Amino acid sequence: MTIPNADRAIIAAEKLTAYLLNVSHKRGAAKARLLLGLGYQTATPQVVESDLRTQHLSLDITRTSENLYGVVYEIEGPIKTPSGKTVRFCSIWQVDTGTDVPRFITMYPR
């Protein structure tokens, strides 16, 4: 089963530019170094977004859980990166209580 309403998923630009691709971010720096090393660029965060949409959101859910804010979905699978290397990532998505649209939370290598 894939994430419900994956075609309407929200991937906030700030999540990509201020966190995942920001080597100065307290918690995201290691992820940023990895992603930049795989050919992603801070100037073109839409490439990360496109890869998540086309290569991850079509995959089946690996795990589902609930927290205070809604339902959390995890997807594990390969992403072919701009460098040409394929890396297995876990992406985290949340459907907040009272909504039906998934929201991107984070991703990390597996």
PDB file of N, CA and C in Angstrom:
ATOM      1  N   MET A   1       0.843  -1.186   0.000  1.00  0.00           N
ATOM      2  CA  MET A   1       0.000   0.000   0.000  1.00  0.00           C
ATOM      3  C   MET A   1       0.887   1.247   0.000  1.00  0.00           C
ATOM      4  N   THR A   2       0.544   2.192  -0.838  1.00  0.00           N
ATOM      5  CA  THR A   2       1.276   3.458  -0.883  1.00  0.00           C
ATOM      6  C   THR A   2       0.609   4.470   0.050  1.00  0.00           C
ATOM      7  N   ILE A   3       1.279   5.581   0.275  1.00  0.00           N
ATOM      8  CA  ILE A   3       0.741   6.626   1.148  1.00  0.00           C
ATOM      9  C   ILE A   3      -0.536   7.190   0.534  1.00  0.00           C
ATOM     10  N   PRO A   4      -1.591   7.327   1.337  1.00  0.00           N
ATOM     11  CA  PRO A   4      -2.830   7.915   0.822  1.00  0.00           C
ATOM     12  C   PRO A   4      -2.586   9.343   0.314  1.00  0.00           C
ATOM     13  N   ASN A   5      -3.181   9.655  -0.807  1.00  0.00           N
ATOM     14  CA  ASN A   5      -3.093  10.997  -1.400  1.00  0.00           C
ATOM     15  C   ASN A   5      -1.656  11.431  -1.682  1.00  0.00           C
ATOM     16  N   ALA A   6      -0.811  10.479  -2.034  1.00  0.00           N
ATOM     17  CA  ALA A   6       0.596  10.785  -2.326  1.00  0.00           C
ATOM     18  C   ALA A   6       0.726  11.814  -3.445  1.00  0.00           C
ATOM     19  N   ASP A   7      -0.224  11.824  -4.352  1.00  0.00           N
ATOM     20  CA  ASP A   7      -0.181  12.779  -5.461  1.00  0.00           C
ATOM     21  C   ASP A   7      -0.358  14.222  -4.992  1.00  0.00           C
ATOM     22  N   ARG A   8      -0.831  14.406  -3.763  1.00  0.00           N
ATOM     23  CA  ARG A   8      -1.028  15.748  -3.203  1.00  0.00           C
ATOM     24  C   ARG A   8      -0.024  16.060  -2.094  1.00  0.00           C
ATOM     25  N   ALA A   9       0.991  15.231  -1.950  1.00  0.00           N
ATOM     26  CA  ALA A   9       1.958  15.387  -0.858  1.00  0.00           C
ATOM     27  C   ALA A   9       2.608  16.770  -0.865  1.00  0.00           C
ATOM     28  N   ILE A  10       2.821  17.271   0.336  1.00  0.00           N
ATOM     29  CA  ILE A  10       3.449  18.579   0.526  1.00  0.00           C
ATOM     30  C   ILE A  10       4.920  18.368   0.880  1.00  0.00           C
ATOM     31  N   ILE A  11       5.784  18.993   0.102  1.00  0.00           N
ATOM     32  CA  ILE A  11       7.215  19.005   0.411  1.00  0.00           C
ATOM     33  C   ILE A  11       7.606  20.476   0.490  1.00  0.00           C
ATOM     34  N   ALA A  12       7.708  20.992   1.711  1.00  0.00           N
ATOM     35  CA  ALA A  12       8.000  22.412   1.909  1.00  0.00           C
ATOM     36  C   ALA A  12       9.409  22.742   1.428  1.00  0.00           C
ATOM     37  N   ALA A  13       9.521  23.789   0.629  1.00  0.00           N
ATOM     38  CA  ALA A  13      10.827  24.204   0.112  1.00  0.00           C
ATOM     39  C   ALA A  13      11.810  24.480   1.245  1.00  0.00           C
ATOM     40  N   GLU A  14      11.311  25.062   2.341  1.00  0.00           N
ATOM     41  CA  GLU A  14      12.174  25.376   3.482  1.00  0.00           C
ATOM     42  C   GLU A  14      12.747  24.115   4.117  1.00  0.00           C
ATOM     43  N   LYS A  15      11.995  23.031   4.080  1.00  0.00           N
ATOM     44  CA  LYS A  15      12.472  21.765   4.635  1.00  0.00           C
ATOM     45  C   LYS A  15      13.705  21.304   3.866  1.00  0.00           C
ATOM     46  N   LEU A  16      13.704  21.554   2.577  1.00  0.00           N
ATOM     47  CA  LEU A  16      14.834  21.147   1.744  1.00  0.00           C
ATOM     48  C   LEU A  16      15.997  22.130   1.866  1.00  0.00           C
ATOM     49  N   THR A  17      15.721  23.416   1.730  1.00  0.00           N
ATOM     50  CA  THR A  17      16.801  24.407   1.694  1.00  0.00           C
ATOM     51  C   THR A  17      17.370  24.738   3.072  1.00  0.00           C
ATOM     52  N   ALA A  18      16.518  24.843   4.076  1.00  0.00           N
ATOM     53  CA  ALA A  18      16.992  25.240   5.405  1.00  0.00           C
ATOM     54  C   ALA A  18      17.417  24.056   6.266  1.00  0.00           C
ATOM     55  N   TYR A  19      17.097  22.843   5.834  1.00  0.00           N
ATOM     56  CA  TYR A  19      17.387  21.669   6.658  1.00  0.00           C
ATOM     57  C   TYR A  19      18.200  20.626   5.896  1.00  0.00           C
ATOM     58  N   LEU A  20      17.598  19.960   4.924  1.00  0.00           N
ATOM     59  CA  LEU A  20      18.258  18.827   4.265  1.00  0.00           C
ATOM     60  C   LEU A  20      19.481  19.203   3.439  1.00  0.00           C
ATOM     61  N   LEU A  21      19.511  20.391   2.884  1.00  0.00           N
ATOM     62  CA  LEU A  21      20.645  20.796   2.049  1.00  0.00           C
ATOM     63  C   LEU A  21      21.484  21.889   2.708  1.00  0.00           C
ATOM     64  N   ASN A  22      21.346  22.039   4.019  1.00  0.00           N
ATOM     65  CA  ASN A  22      22.037  23.101   4.750  1.00  0.00           C
ATOM     66  C   ASN A  22      23.134  22.505   5.631  1.00  0.00           C
ATOM     67  N   VAL A  23      24.385  22.658   5.211  1.00  0.00           N
ATOM     68  CA  VAL A  23      25.505  22.090   5.976  1.00  0.00           C
ATOM     69  C   VAL A  23      25.724  22.810   7.303  1.00  0.00           C
ATOM     70  N   SER A  24      25.060  23.935   7.527  1.00  0.00           N
ATOM     71  CA  SER A  24      25.178  24.665   8.791  1.00  0.00           C
ATOM     72  C   SER A  24      24.082  24.302   9.785  1.00  0.00           C
ATOM     73  N   HIS A  25      23.104  23.527   9.351  1.00  0.00           N
ATOM     74  CA  HIS A  25      21.987  23.178  10.232  1.00  0.00           C
ATOM     75  C   HIS A  25      22.456  22.221  11.326  1.00  0.00           C
ATOM     76  N   LYS A  26      22.050  22.501  12.545  1.00  0.00           N
ATOM     77  CA  LYS A  26      22.478  21.707  13.706  1.00  0.00           C
ATOM     78  C   LYS A  26      22.165  20.222  13.547  1.00  0.00           C
ATOM     79  N   ARG A  27      20.962  19.900  13.097  1.00  0.00           N
ATOM     80  CA  ARG A  27      20.559  18.495  12.979  1.00  0.00           C
ATOM     81  C   ARG A  27      20.636  17.958  11.551  1.00  0.00           C
ATOM     82  N   GLY A  28      20.662  18.835  10.573  1.00  0.00           N
ATOM     83  CA  GLY A  28      20.630  18.382   9.186  1.00  0.00           C
ATOM     84  C   GLY A  28      21.968  18.380   8.469  1.00  0.00           C
ATOM     85  N   ALA A  29      23.027  18.832   9.133  1.00  0.00           N
ATOM     86  CA  ALA A  29      24.327  18.991   8.468  1.00  0.00           C
ATOM     87  C   ALA A  29      24.859  17.692   7.872  1.00  0.00           C
ATOM     88  N   ALA A  30      24.760  16.602   8.602  1.00  0.00           N
ATOM     89  CA  ALA A  30      25.281  15.321   8.091  1.00  0.00           C
ATOM     90  C   ALA A  30      24.493  14.872   6.860  1.00  0.00           C
ATOM     91  N   LYS A  31      23.176  15.065   6.903  1.00  0.00           N
ATOM     92  CA  LYS A  31      22.344  14.714   5.743  1.00  0.00           C
ATOM     93  C   LYS A  31      22.710  15.596   4.552  1.00  0.00           C
ATOM     94  N   ALA A  32      22.945  16.872   4.829  1.00  0.00           N
ATOM     95  CA  ALA A  32      23.303  17.808   3.761  1.00  0.00           C
ATOM     96  C   ALA A  32      24.620  17.407   3.111  1.00  0.00           C
ATOM     97  N   ARG A  33      25.614  17.071   3.915  1.00  0.00           N
ATOM     98  CA  ARG A  33      26.905  16.658   3.346  1.00  0.00           C
ATOM     99  C   ARG A  33      26.735  15.420   2.470  1.00  0.00           C
ATOM    100  N   LEU A  34      25.928  14.471   2.931  1.00  0.00           N
ATOM    101  CA  LEU A  34      25.677  13.266   2.142  1.00  0.00           C
ATOM    102  C   LEU A  34      24.988  13.619   0.821  1.00  0.00           C
ATOM    103  N   LEU A  35      23.902  14.377   0.901  1.00  0.00           N
ATOM    104  CA  LEU A  35      23.139  14.718  -0.303  1.00  0.00           C
ATOM    105  C   LEU A  35      23.966  15.540  -1.287  1.00  0.00           C
ATOM    106  N   LEU A  36      24.741  16.483  -0.778  1.00  0.00           N
ATOM    107  CA  LEU A  36      25.593  17.283  -1.657  1.00  0.00           C
ATOM    108  C   LEU A  36      26.654  16.399  -2.310  1.00  0.00           C
ATOM    109  N   GLY A  37      27.167  15.441  -1.564  1.00  0.00           N
ATOM    110  CA  GLY A  37      28.141  14.504  -2.109  1.00  0.00           C
ATOM    111  C   GLY A  37      27.560  13.587  -3.172  1.00  0.00           C
ATOM    112  N   LEU A  38      26.241  13.432  -3.155  1.00  0.00           N
ATOM    113  CA  LEU A  38      25.552  12.596  -4.141  1.00  0.00           C
ATOM    114  C   LEU A  38      25.074  13.405  -5.349  1.00  0.00           C
ATOM    115  N   GLY A  39      25.493  14.670  -5.404  1.00  0.00           N
ATOM    116  CA  GLY A  39      25.190  15.479  -6.576  1.00  0.00           C
ATOM    117  C   GLY A  39      24.025  16.443  -6.444  1.00  0.00           C
ATOM    118  N   TYR A  40      23.322  16.415  -5.319  1.00  0.00           N
ATOM    119  CA  TYR A  40      22.259  17.402  -5.112  1.00  0.00           C
ATOM    120  C   TYR A  40      22.913  18.748  -4.827  1.00  0.00           C
ATOM    121  N   GLN A  41      22.206  19.835  -5.124  1.00  0.00           N
ATOM    122  CA  GLN A  41      22.772  21.167  -4.950  1.00  0.00           C
ATOM    123  C   GLN A  41      21.806  22.066  -4.202  1.00  0.00           C
ATOM    124  N   THR A  42      22.366  22.951  -3.385  1.00  0.00           N
ATOM    125  CA  THR A  42      21.527  23.883  -2.631  1.00  0.00           C
ATOM    126  C   THR A  42      20.755  24.810  -3.564  1.00  0.00           C
ATOM    127  N   ALA A  43      21.305  25.101  -4.724  1.00  0.00           N
ATOM    128  CA  ALA A  43      20.652  26.013  -5.673  1.00  0.00           C
ATOM    129  C   ALA A  43      19.468  25.372  -6.386  1.00  0.00           C
ATOM    130  N   THR A  44      19.377  24.045  -6.353  1.00  0.00           N
ATOM    131  CA  THR A  44      18.290  23.356  -7.063  1.00  0.00           C
ATOM    132  C   THR A  44      17.620  22.310  -6.162  1.00  0.00           C
ATOM    133  N   PRO A  45      16.966  22.768  -5.084  1.00  0.00           N
ATOM    134  CA  PRO A  45      16.305  21.828  -4.175  1.00  0.00           C
ATOM    135  C   PRO A  45      15.165  21.058  -4.836  1.00  0.00           C
ATOM    136  N   GLN A  46      14.657  21.583  -5.946  1.00  0.00           N
ATOM    137  CA  GLN A  46      13.559  20.908  -6.635  1.00  0.00           C
ATOM    138  C   GLN A  46      13.980  19.542  -7.171  1.00  0.00           C
ATOM    139  N   VAL A  47      15.278  19.302  -7.311  1.00  0.00           N
ATOM    140  CA  VAL A  47      15.744  17.986  -7.764  1.00  0.00           C
ATOM    141  C   VAL A  47      15.499  16.949  -6.666  1.00  0.00           C
ATOM    142  N   VAL A  48      15.773  17.315  -5.414  1.00  0.00           N
ATOM    143  CA  VAL A  48      15.472  16.414  -4.287  1.00  0.00           C
ATOM    144  C   VAL A  48      13.968  16.159  -4.249  1.00  0.00           C
ATOM    145  N   GLU A  49      13.188  17.229  -4.372  1.00  0.00           N
ATOM    146  CA  GLU A  49      11.727  17.094  -4.351  1.00  0.00           C
ATOM    147  C   GLU A  49      11.248  16.164  -5.457  1.00  0.00           C
ATOM    148  N   SER A  50      11.738  16.363  -6.647  1.00  0.00           N
ATOM    149  CA  SER A  50      11.332  15.529  -7.773  1.00  0.00           C
ATOM    150  C   SER A  50      11.700  14.064  -7.548  1.00  0.00           C
ATOM    151  N   ASP A  51      12.906  13.824  -7.039  1.00  0.00           N
ATOM    152  CA  ASP A  51      13.325  12.444  -6.787  1.00  0.00           C
ATOM    153  C   ASP A  51      12.461  11.784  -5.718  1.00  0.00           C
ATOM    154  N   LEU A  52      12.107  12.522  -4.679  1.00  0.00           N
ATOM    155  CA  LEU A  52      11.210  11.971  -3.657  1.00  0.00           C
ATOM    156  C   LEU A  52       9.845  11.640  -4.262  1.00  0.00           C
ATOM    157  N   ARG A  53       9.317  12.559  -5.056  1.00  0.00           N
ATOM    158  CA  ARG A  53       7.993  12.338  -5.644  1.00  0.00           C
ATOM    159  C   ARG A  53       7.987  11.171  -6.631  1.00  0.00           C
ATOM    160  N   THR A  54       8.982  11.107  -7.491  1.00  0.00           N
ATOM    161  CA  THR A  54       8.960  10.092  -8.549  1.00  0.00           C
ATOM    162  C   THR A  54       9.526   8.747  -8.122  1.00  0.00           C
ATOM    163  N   GLN A  55      10.484   8.758  -7.190  1.00  0.00           N
ATOM    164  CA  GLN A  55      11.149   7.509  -6.842  1.00  0.00           C
ATOM    165  C   GLN A  55      10.730   6.927  -5.498  1.00  0.00           C
ATOM    166  N   HIS A  56      10.123   7.738  -4.613  1.00  0.00           N
ATOM    167  CA  HIS A  56       9.763   7.214  -3.296  1.00  0.00           C
ATOM    168  C   HIS A  56       8.260   7.137  -3.067  1.00  0.00           C
ATOM    169  N   LEU A  57       7.533   8.155  -3.454  1.00  0.00           N
ATOM    170  CA  LEU A  57       6.097   8.166  -3.160  1.00  0.00           C
ATOM    171  C   LEU A  57       5.319   7.082  -3.895  1.00  0.00           C
ATOM    172  N   SER A  58       5.919   6.488  -4.889  1.00  0.00           N
ATOM    173  CA  SER A  58       5.253   5.393  -5.605  1.00  0.00           C
ATOM    174  C   SER A  58       5.509   4.035  -4.953  1.00  0.00           C
ATOM    175  N   LEU A  59       6.400   4.006  -3.952  1.00  0.00           N
ATOM    176  CA  LEU A  59       6.742   2.751  -3.272  1.00  0.00           C
ATOM    177  C   LEU A  59       5.750   2.449  -2.155  1.00  0.00           C
ATOM    178  N   ASP A  60       5.699   1.188  -1.768  1.00  0.00           N
ATOM    179  CA  ASP A  60       4.834   0.788  -0.658  1.00  0.00           C
ATOM    180  C   ASP A  60       5.371   1.298   0.675  1.00  0.00           C
ATOM    181  N   ILE A  61       4.461   1.534   1.592  1.00  0.00           N
ATOM    182  CA  ILE A  61       4.797   1.951   2.950  1.00  0.00           C
ATOM    183  C   ILE A  61       5.539   0.804   3.639  1.00  0.00           C
ATOM    184  N   THR A  62       6.618   1.159   4.341  1.00  0.00           N
ATOM    185  CA  THR A  62       7.393   0.174   5.094  1.00  0.00           C
ATOM    186  C   THR A  62       6.865   0.041   6.521  1.00  0.00           C
ATOM    187  N   ARG A  63       6.543   1.190   7.139  1.00  0.00           N
ATOM    188  CA  ARG A  63       6.048   1.210   8.513  1.00  0.00           C
ATOM    189  C   ARG A  63       5.036   2.329   8.688  1.00  0.00           C
ATOM    190  N   THR A  64       4.101   2.105   9.582  1.00  0.00           N
ATOM    191  CA  THR A  64       3.109   3.120   9.938  1.00  0.00           C
ATOM    192  C   THR A  64       3.060   3.215  11.449  1.00  0.00           C
ATOM    193  N   SER A  65       2.951   4.433  11.967  1.00  0.00           N
ATOM    194  CA  SER A  65       2.799   4.634  13.406  1.00  0.00           C
ATOM    195  C   SER A  65       1.948   5.880  13.618  1.00  0.00           C
ATOM    196  N   GLU A  66       1.594   6.117  14.852  1.00  0.00           N
ATOM    197  CA  GLU A  66       0.833   7.318  15.188  1.00  0.00           C
ATOM    198  C   GLU A  66       1.565   8.085  16.261  1.00  0.00           C
ATOM    199  N   ASN A  67       1.449   9.410  16.214  1.00  0.00           N
ATOM    200  CA  ASN A  67       1.975  10.253  17.279  1.00  0.00           C
ATOM    201  C   ASN A  67       0.900  11.268  17.664  1.00  0.00           C
ATOM    202  N   LEU A  68       1.256  12.236  18.460  1.00  0.00           N
ATOM    203  CA  LEU A  68       0.277  13.227  18.911  1.00  0.00           C
ATOM    204  C   LEU A  68      -0.292  14.068  17.774  1.00  0.00           C
ATOM    205  N   TYR A  69       0.413  14.100  16.646  1.00  0.00           N
ATOM    206  CA  TYR A  69       0.029  15.000  15.563  1.00  0.00           C
ATOM    207  C   TYR A  69      -0.677  14.323  14.397  1.00  0.00           C
ATOM    208  N   GLY A  70      -0.580  13.000  14.327  1.00  0.00           N
ATOM    209  CA  GLY A  70      -1.215  12.309  13.215  1.00  0.00           C
ATOM    210  C   GLY A  70      -0.608  10.953  12.943  1.00  0.00           C
ATOM    211  N   VAL A  71      -0.732  10.508  11.705  1.00  0.00           N
ATOM    212  CA  VAL A  71      -0.217   9.202  11.283  1.00  0.00           C
ATOM    213  C   VAL A  71       1.098   9.419  10.537  1.00  0.00           C
ATOM    214  N   VAL A  72       2.101   8.639  10.922  1.00  0.00           N
ATOM    215  CA  VAL A  72       3.435   8.743  10.335  1.00  0.00           C
ATOM    216  C   VAL A  72       3.676   7.532   9.441  1.00  0.00           C
ATOM    217  N   TYR A  73       4.157   7.801   8.239  1.00  0.00           N
ATOM    218  CA  TYR A  73       4.460   6.739   7.277  1.00  0.00           C
ATOM    219  C   TYR A  73       5.954   6.760   6.959  1.00  0.00           C
ATOM    220  N   GLU A  74       6.537   5.576   6.881  1.00  0.00           N
ATOM    221  CA  GLU A  74       7.932   5.444   6.473  1.00  0.00           C
ATOM    222  C   GLU A  74       7.981   4.665   5.171  1.00  0.00           C
ATOM    223  N   ILE A  75       8.821   5.136   4.275  1.00  0.00           N
ATOM    224  CA  ILE A  75       9.053   4.452   3.004  1.00  0.00           C
ATOM    225  C   ILE A  75      10.552   4.202   2.893  1.00  0.00           C
ATOM    226  N   GLU A  76      10.925   2.975   2.621  1.00  0.00           N
ATOM    227  CA  GLU A  76      12.330   2.646   2.393  1.00  0.00           C
ATOM    228  C   GLU A  76      12.493   2.162   0.968  1.00  0.00           C
ATOM    229  N   GLY A  77      13.510   2.677   0.313  1.00  0.00           N
ATOM    230  CA  GLY A  77      13.772   2.230  -1.045  1.00  0.00           C
ATOM    231  C   GLY A  77      14.885   3.014  -1.690  1.00  0.00           C
ATOM    232  N   PRO A  78      15.278   2.582  -2.874  1.00  0.00           N
ATOM    233  CA  PRO A  78      16.393   3.221  -3.568  1.00  0.00           C
ATOM    234  C   PRO A  78      15.996   4.535  -4.230  1.00  0.00           C
ATOM    235  N   ILE A  79      16.957   5.434  -4.262  1.00  0.00           N
ATOM    236  CA  ILE A  79      16.822   6.668  -5.034  1.00  0.00           C
ATOM    237  C   ILE A  79      18.074   6.791  -5.893  1.00  0.00           C
ATOM    238  N   LYS A  80      17.871   6.932  -7.193  1.00  0.00           N
ATOM    239  CA  LYS A  80      18.996   7.188  -8.088  1.00  0.00           C
ATOM    240  C   LYS A  80      19.293   8.675  -8.006  1.00  0.00           C
ATOM    241  N   THR A  81      20.478   9.004  -7.548  1.00  0.00           N
ATOM    242  CA  THR A  81      20.858  10.384  -7.275  1.00  0.00           C
ATOM    243  C   THR A  81      21.477  11.043  -8.511  1.00  0.00           C
ATOM    244  N   PRO A  82      21.625  12.368  -8.481  1.00  0.00           N
ATOM    245  CA  PRO A  82      22.223  13.065  -9.623  1.00  0.00           C
ATOM    246  C   PRO A  82      23.633  12.580  -9.981  1.00  0.00           C
ATOM    247  N   SER A  83      24.349  12.024  -9.010  1.00  0.00           N
ATOM    248  CA  SER A  83      25.701  11.517  -9.288  1.00  0.00           C
ATOM    249  C   SER A  83      25.662  10.211 -10.077  1.00  0.00           C
ATOM    250  N   GLY A  84      24.469   9.624 -10.192  1.00  0.00           N
ATOM    251  CA  GLY A  84      24.327   8.336 -10.864  1.00  0.00           C
ATOM    252  C   GLY A  84      24.338   7.166  -9.901  1.00  0.00           C
ATOM    253  N   LYS A  85      24.707   7.436  -8.660  1.00  0.00           N
ATOM    254  CA  LYS A  85      24.746   6.390  -7.640  1.00  0.00           C
ATOM    255  C   LYS A  85      23.335   6.168  -7.084  1.00  0.00           C
ATOM    256  N   THR A  86      22.983   4.921  -6.850  1.00  0.00           N
ATOM    257  CA  THR A  86      21.692   4.592  -6.244  1.00  0.00           C
ATOM    258  C   THR A  86      21.916   4.306  -4.767  1.00  0.00           C
ATOM    259  N   VAL A  87      21.162   5.005  -3.922  1.00  0.00           N
ATOM    260  CA  VAL A  87      21.303   4.892  -2.471  1.00  0.00           C
ATOM    261  C   VAL A  87      19.945   4.562  -1.873  1.00  0.00           C
ATOM    262  N   ARG A  88      19.946   3.672  -0.895  1.00  0.00           N
ATOM    263  CA  ARG A  88      18.710   3.319  -0.195  1.00  0.00           C
ATOM    264  C   ARG A  88      18.437   4.374   0.881  1.00  0.00           C
ATOM    265  N   PHE A  89      17.256   4.978   0.812  1.00  0.00           N
ATOM    266  CA  PHE A  89      16.849   5.996   1.775  1.00  0.00           C
ATOM    267  C   PHE A  89      15.559   5.583   2.471  1.00  0.00           C
ATOM    268  N   CYS A  90      15.360   6.150   3.640  1.00  0.00           N
ATOM    269  CA  CYS A  90      14.077   6.083   4.334  1.00  0.00           C
ATOM    270  C   CYS A  90      13.521   7.503   4.315  1.00  0.00           C
ATOM    271  N   SER A  91      12.305   7.666   3.825  1.00  0.00           N
ATOM    272  CA  SER A  91      11.650   8.972   3.887  1.00  0.00           C
ATOM    273  C   SER A  91      10.471   8.872   4.847  1.00  0.00           C
ATOM    274  N   ILE A  92      10.264   9.947   5.597  1.00  0.00           N
ATOM    275  CA  ILE A  92       9.216  10.004   6.616  1.00  0.00           C
ATOM    276  C   ILE A  92       8.179  11.031   6.180  1.00  0.00           C
ATOM    277  N   TRP A  93       6.920  10.632   6.270  1.00  0.00           N
ATOM    278  CA  TRP A  93       5.790  11.466   5.868  1.00  0.00           C
ATOM    279  C   TRP A  93       4.758  11.431   6.979  1.00  0.00           C
ATOM    280  N   GLN A  94       4.024  12.517   7.147  1.00  0.00           N
ATOM    281  CA  GLN A  94       2.996  12.560   8.184  1.00  0.00           C
ATOM    282  C   GLN A  94       1.704  13.138   7.621  1.00  0.00           C
ATOM    283  N   VAL A  95       0.603  12.497   7.972  1.00  0.00           N
ATOM    284  CA  VAL A  95      -0.720  13.047   7.683  1.00  0.00           C
ATOM    285  C   VAL A  95      -1.248  13.564   9.013  1.00  0.00           C
ATOM    286  N   ASP A  96      -1.290  14.885   9.138  1.00  0.00           N
ATOM    287  CA  ASP A  96      -1.712  15.497  10.390  1.00  0.00           C
ATOM    288  C   ASP A  96      -3.182  15.217  10.668  1.00  0.00           C
ATOM    289  N   THR A  97      -3.505  15.098  11.938  1.00  0.00           N
ATOM    290  CA  THR A  97      -4.882  14.883  12.362  1.00  0.00           C
ATOM    291  C   THR A  97      -5.769  15.988  11.781  1.00  0.00           C
ATOM    292  N   GLY A  98      -6.881  15.599  11.207  1.00  0.00           N
ATOM    293  CA  GLY A  98      -7.810  16.560  10.626  1.00  0.00           C
ATOM    294  C   GLY A  98      -7.525  16.888   9.171  1.00  0.00           C
ATOM    295  N   THR A  99      -6.462  16.309   8.615  1.00  0.00           N
ATOM    296  CA  THR A  99      -6.157  16.518   7.200  1.00  0.00           C
ATOM    297  C   THR A  99      -6.066  15.162   6.511  1.00  0.00           C
ATOM    298  N   ASP A 100      -5.938  15.185   5.207  1.00  0.00           N
ATOM    299  CA  ASP A 100      -5.765  13.925   4.475  1.00  0.00           C
ATOM    300  C   ASP A 100      -4.598  14.010   3.493  1.00  0.00           C
ATOM    301  N   VAL A 101      -3.725  15.001   3.713  1.00  0.00           N
ATOM    302  CA  VAL A 101      -2.598  15.220   2.808  1.00  0.00           C
ATOM    303  C   VAL A 101      -1.283  14.906   3.526  1.00  0.00           C
ATOM    304  N   PRO A 102      -0.454  14.053   2.943  1.00  0.00           N
ATOM    305  CA  PRO A 102       0.834  13.751   3.569  1.00  0.00           C
ATOM    306  C   PRO A 102       1.802  14.929   3.451  1.00  0.00           C
ATOM    307  N   ARG A 103       2.607  15.061   4.482  1.00  0.00           N
ATOM    308  CA  ARG A 103       3.589  16.144   4.556  1.00  0.00           C
ATOM    309  C   ARG A 103       4.965  15.513   4.777  1.00  0.00           C
ATOM    310  N   PHE A 104       5.954  15.931   3.996  1.00  0.00           N
ATOM    311  CA  PHE A 104       7.308  15.405   4.117  1.00  0.00           C
ATOM    312  C   PHE A 104       7.941  15.888   5.414  1.00  0.00           C
ATOM    313  N   ILE A 105       8.533  14.947   6.161  1.00  0.00           N
ATOM    314  CA  ILE A 105       9.199  15.273   7.416  1.00  0.00           C
ATOM    315  C   ILE A 105      10.717  15.248   7.253  1.00  0.00           C
ATOM    316  N   THR A 106      11.266  14.138   6.793  1.00  0.00           N
ATOM    317  CA  THR A 106      12.713  14.030   6.615  1.00  0.00           C
ATOM    318  C   THR A 106      13.054  12.804   5.782  1.00  0.00           C
ATOM    319  N   MET A 107      14.335  12.661   5.502  1.00  0.00           N
ATOM    320  CA  MET A 107      14.845  11.457   4.846  1.00  0.00           C
ATOM    321  C   MET A 107      16.247  11.196   5.376  1.00  0.00           C
ATOM    322  N   TYR A 108      16.645   9.945   5.348  1.00  0.00           N
ATOM    323  CA  TYR A 108      18.000   9.599   5.780  1.00  0.00           C
ATOM    324  C   TYR A 108      18.408   8.295   5.098  1.00  0.00           C
ATOM    325  N   PRO A 109      19.714   8.056   4.994  1.00  0.00           N
ATOM    326  CA  PRO A 109      20.167   6.831   4.329  1.00  0.00           C
ATOM    327  C   PRO A 109      19.892   5.611   5.184  1.00  0.00           C
ATOM    328  N   ARG A 110      19.697   4.484   4.521  1.00  0.00           N
ATOM    329  CA  ARG A 110      19.476   3.211   5.222  1.00  0.00           C
ATOM    330  C   ARG A 110      20.647   2.321   5.024  1.00  0.00           C
TER     331      ARG A 110
END
